[in-house]
CSV table of C-alpha atoms in Angstrom, one decimal:
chain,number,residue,atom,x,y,z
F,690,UNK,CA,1.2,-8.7,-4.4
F,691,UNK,CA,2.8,-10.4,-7.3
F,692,UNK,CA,-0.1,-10.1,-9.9
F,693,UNK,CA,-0.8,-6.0,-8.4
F,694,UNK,CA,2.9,-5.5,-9.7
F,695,UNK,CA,2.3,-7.2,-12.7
F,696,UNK,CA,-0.3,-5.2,-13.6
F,697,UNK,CA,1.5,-2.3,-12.6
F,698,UNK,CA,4.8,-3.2,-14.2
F,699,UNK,CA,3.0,-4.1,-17.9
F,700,UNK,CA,1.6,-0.2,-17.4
F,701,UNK,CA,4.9,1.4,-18.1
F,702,UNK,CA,4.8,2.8,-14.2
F,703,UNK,CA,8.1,2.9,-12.0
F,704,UNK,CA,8.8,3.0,-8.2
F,705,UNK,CA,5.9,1.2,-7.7
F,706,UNK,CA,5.4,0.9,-3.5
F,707,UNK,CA,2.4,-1.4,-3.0
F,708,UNK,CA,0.5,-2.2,0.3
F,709,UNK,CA,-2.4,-4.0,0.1
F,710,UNK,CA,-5.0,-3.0,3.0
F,711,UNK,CA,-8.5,-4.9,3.5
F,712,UNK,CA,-10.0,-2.6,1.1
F,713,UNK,CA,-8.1,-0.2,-0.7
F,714,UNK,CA,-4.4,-0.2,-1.8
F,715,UNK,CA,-1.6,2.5,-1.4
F,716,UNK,CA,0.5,2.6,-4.4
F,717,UNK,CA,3.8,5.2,-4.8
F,718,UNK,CA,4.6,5.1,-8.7
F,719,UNK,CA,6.3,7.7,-11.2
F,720,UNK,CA,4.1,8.1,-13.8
F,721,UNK,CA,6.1,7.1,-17.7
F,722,UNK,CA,4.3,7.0,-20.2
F,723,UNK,CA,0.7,5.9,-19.2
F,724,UNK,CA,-1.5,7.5,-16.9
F,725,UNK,CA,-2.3,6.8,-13.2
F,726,UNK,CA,-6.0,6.6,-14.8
F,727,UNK,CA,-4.7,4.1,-17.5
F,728,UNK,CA,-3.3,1.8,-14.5
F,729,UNK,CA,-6.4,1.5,-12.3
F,730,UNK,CA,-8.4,0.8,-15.2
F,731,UNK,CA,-5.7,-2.3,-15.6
F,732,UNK,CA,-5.8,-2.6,-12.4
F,733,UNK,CA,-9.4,-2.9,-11.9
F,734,UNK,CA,-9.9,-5.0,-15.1
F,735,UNK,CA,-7.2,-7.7,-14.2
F,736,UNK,CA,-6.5,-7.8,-10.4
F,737,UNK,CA,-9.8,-7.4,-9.4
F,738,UNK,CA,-11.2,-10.1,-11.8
F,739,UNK,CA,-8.8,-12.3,-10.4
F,740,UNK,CA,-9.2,-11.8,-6.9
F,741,UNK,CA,-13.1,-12.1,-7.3
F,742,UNK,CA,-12.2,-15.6,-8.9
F,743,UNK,CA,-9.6,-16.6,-6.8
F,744,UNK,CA,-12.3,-16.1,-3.7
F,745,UNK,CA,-15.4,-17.0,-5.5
F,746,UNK,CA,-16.6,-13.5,-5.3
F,747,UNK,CA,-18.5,-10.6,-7.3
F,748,UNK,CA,-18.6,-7.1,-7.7
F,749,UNK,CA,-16.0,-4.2,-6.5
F,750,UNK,CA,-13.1,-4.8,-4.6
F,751,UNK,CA,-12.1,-1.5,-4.2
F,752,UNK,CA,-14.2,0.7,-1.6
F,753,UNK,CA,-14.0,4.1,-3.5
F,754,UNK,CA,-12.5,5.9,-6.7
F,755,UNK,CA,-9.1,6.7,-7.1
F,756,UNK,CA,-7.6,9.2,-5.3
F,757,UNK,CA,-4.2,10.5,-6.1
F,758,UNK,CA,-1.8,13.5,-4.9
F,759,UNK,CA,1.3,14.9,-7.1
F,760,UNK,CA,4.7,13.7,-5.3
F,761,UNK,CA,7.0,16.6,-6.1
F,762,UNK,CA,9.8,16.6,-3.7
F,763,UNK,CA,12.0,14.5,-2.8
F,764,UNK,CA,11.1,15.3,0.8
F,765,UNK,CA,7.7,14.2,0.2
F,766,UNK,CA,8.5,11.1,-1.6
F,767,UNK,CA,9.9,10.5,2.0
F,768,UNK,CA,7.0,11.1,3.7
F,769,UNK,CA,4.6,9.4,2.0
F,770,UNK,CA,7.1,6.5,1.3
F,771,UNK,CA,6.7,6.2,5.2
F,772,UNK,CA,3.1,6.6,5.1
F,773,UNK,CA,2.5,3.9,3.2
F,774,UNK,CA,4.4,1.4,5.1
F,775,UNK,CA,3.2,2.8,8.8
F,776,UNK,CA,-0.7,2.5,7.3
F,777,UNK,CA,-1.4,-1.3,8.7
F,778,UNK,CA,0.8,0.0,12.0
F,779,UNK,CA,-1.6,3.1,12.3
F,780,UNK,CA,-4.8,1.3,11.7
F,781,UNK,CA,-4.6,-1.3,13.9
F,782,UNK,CA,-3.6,-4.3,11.4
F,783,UNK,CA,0.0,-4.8,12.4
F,784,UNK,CA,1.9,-4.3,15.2
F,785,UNK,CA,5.0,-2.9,12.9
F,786,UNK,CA,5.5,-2.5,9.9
F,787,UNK,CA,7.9,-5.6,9.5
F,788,UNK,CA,4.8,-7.8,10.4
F,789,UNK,CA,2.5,-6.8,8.0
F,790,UNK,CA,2.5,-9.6,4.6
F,791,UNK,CA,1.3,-7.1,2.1
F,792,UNK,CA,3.9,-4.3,2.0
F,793,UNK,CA,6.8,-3.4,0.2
F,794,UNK,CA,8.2,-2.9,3.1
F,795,UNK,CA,10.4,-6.4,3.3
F,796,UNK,CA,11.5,-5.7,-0.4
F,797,UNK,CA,13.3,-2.7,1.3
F,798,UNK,CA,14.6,-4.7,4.0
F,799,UNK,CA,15.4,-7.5,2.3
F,800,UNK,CA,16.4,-7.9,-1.1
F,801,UNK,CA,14.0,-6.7,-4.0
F,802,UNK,CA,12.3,-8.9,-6.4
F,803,UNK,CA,9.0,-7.1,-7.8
F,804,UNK,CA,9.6,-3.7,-6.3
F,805,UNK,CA,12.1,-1.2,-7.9
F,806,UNK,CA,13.4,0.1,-4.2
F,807,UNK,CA,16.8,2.0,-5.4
F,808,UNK,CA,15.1,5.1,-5.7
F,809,UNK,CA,13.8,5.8,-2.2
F,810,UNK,CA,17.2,3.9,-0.7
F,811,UNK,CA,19.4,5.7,-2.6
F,812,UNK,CA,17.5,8.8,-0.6
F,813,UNK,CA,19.5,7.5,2.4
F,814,UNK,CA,22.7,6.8,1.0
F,815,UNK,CA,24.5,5.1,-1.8
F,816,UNK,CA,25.7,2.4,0.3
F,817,UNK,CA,23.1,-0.2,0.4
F,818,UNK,CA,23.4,-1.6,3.6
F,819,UNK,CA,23.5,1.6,5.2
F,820,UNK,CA,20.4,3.0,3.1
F,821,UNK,CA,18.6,-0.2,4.2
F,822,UNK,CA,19.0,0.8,7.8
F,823,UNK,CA,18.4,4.0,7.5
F,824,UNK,CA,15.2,3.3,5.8
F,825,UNK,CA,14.2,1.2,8.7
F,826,UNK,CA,15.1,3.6,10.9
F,827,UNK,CA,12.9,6.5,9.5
F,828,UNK,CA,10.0,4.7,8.3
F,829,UNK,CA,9.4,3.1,12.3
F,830,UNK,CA,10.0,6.4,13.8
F,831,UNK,CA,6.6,8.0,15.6
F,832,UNK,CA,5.3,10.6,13.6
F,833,UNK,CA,2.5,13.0,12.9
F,834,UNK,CA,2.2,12.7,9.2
F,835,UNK,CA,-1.5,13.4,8.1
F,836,UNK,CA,-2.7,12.9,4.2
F,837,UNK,CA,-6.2,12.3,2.6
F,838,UNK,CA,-7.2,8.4,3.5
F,839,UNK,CA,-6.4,9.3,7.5
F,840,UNK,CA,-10.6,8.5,8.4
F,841,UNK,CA,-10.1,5.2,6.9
F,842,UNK,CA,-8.0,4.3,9.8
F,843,UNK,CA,-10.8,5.2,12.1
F,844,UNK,CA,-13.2,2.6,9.8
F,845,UNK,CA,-10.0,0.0,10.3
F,846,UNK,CA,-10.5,0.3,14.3
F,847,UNK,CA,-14.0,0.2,14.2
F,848,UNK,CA,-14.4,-3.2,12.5
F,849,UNK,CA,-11.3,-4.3,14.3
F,850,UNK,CA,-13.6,-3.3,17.6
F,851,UNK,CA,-17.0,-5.7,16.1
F,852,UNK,CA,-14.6,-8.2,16.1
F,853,UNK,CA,-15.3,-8.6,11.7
F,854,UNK,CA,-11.8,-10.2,10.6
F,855,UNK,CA,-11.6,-8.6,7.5
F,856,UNK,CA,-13.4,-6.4,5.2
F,857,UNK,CA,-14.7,-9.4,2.8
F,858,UNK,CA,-16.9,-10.9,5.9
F,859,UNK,CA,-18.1,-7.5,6.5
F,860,UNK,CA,-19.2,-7.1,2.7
F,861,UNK,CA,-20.9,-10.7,3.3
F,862,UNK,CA,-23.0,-9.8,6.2
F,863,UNK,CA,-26.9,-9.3,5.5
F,864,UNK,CA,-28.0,-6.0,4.7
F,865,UNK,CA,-30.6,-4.5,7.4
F,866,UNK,CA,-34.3,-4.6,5.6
């Protein structure tokens, strides 16, 4: 999580939400003065080289291209501030959002150290402790948001269902000839 905002930080990009999922990553950023296309490049050309090393791997890490959607209301920011942390919840990874490792999600709870959080808390209120609990409140409530990766949930449950722990041992099992 720590290199991912790195790489995002040195890219001129605020408000960055990260959650890292078995083979993609949600981020939430305001775009300064570099492009979103700018940071996955830096994404892709230092995260990924490191992870591959880190885990004595090769190739893509990623399973598709980009895909990103304008955030223009507040309202929205909401929504898909929620989004992001409910994704391991909704695709079978976590039971709540609070359990899952790779989220922003204890930056908002907690106290921040990589994540610039006063944005979407100051959403809730001024006064930090209540914001924090409103957050909390709103991002576990049951909901029917729907937005462009919701079929990758339906791949989560699948490999989830064969038992594959995560995506990397799928990626290493032998290709039918």
């Amino acid at each position: 999580m720590r290199k991912l905002s790195g790489t995002i930080t040195r890219s001129v990009i605020t408000r960055s939400i990260p959650i890292i999922i078995n083979n993609h990553v949600h981020l939430l950023v305001k775009e300064n003065k570099e492009s979103i296309s700018i940071t996955i490049k830096r994404i892709s050309g230092s995260y990924v080289l490191w992870y591959n090393k880190k885990y004595s791997r090769c190739g893509h890490l990623f399973q598709e291209r980009f895909r990103s959607e304008a955030v223009e209301t507040d309202a929205y920011f909401l929504t898909v501030l929620r989004y992001i942390h409910q994704n391991p919840v909704k695709a079978g990874i976590a039971k709540e959002a609070r359990f899952y490792r790779w989220s922003s999600y204890h930056e908002y709870i907690e106290n921040a150290g990589i994540i610039d959080i006063e944005f979407g808390l100051n959403m809730f209120s001024e006064n930090k402790k209540t914001a924090k609990k409103l957050f909390e409140q709103y991002t576990n409530e049951i909901n029917n948001d729907q937005y462009l990766d919701d079929h990758d949930i339906e791949v989560y449950r699948m490999v989830k269902k064969l038992e594959i722990a995560n995506i990397g041992k799928l990626h290493r099992l032998d290709k039918p000839k």
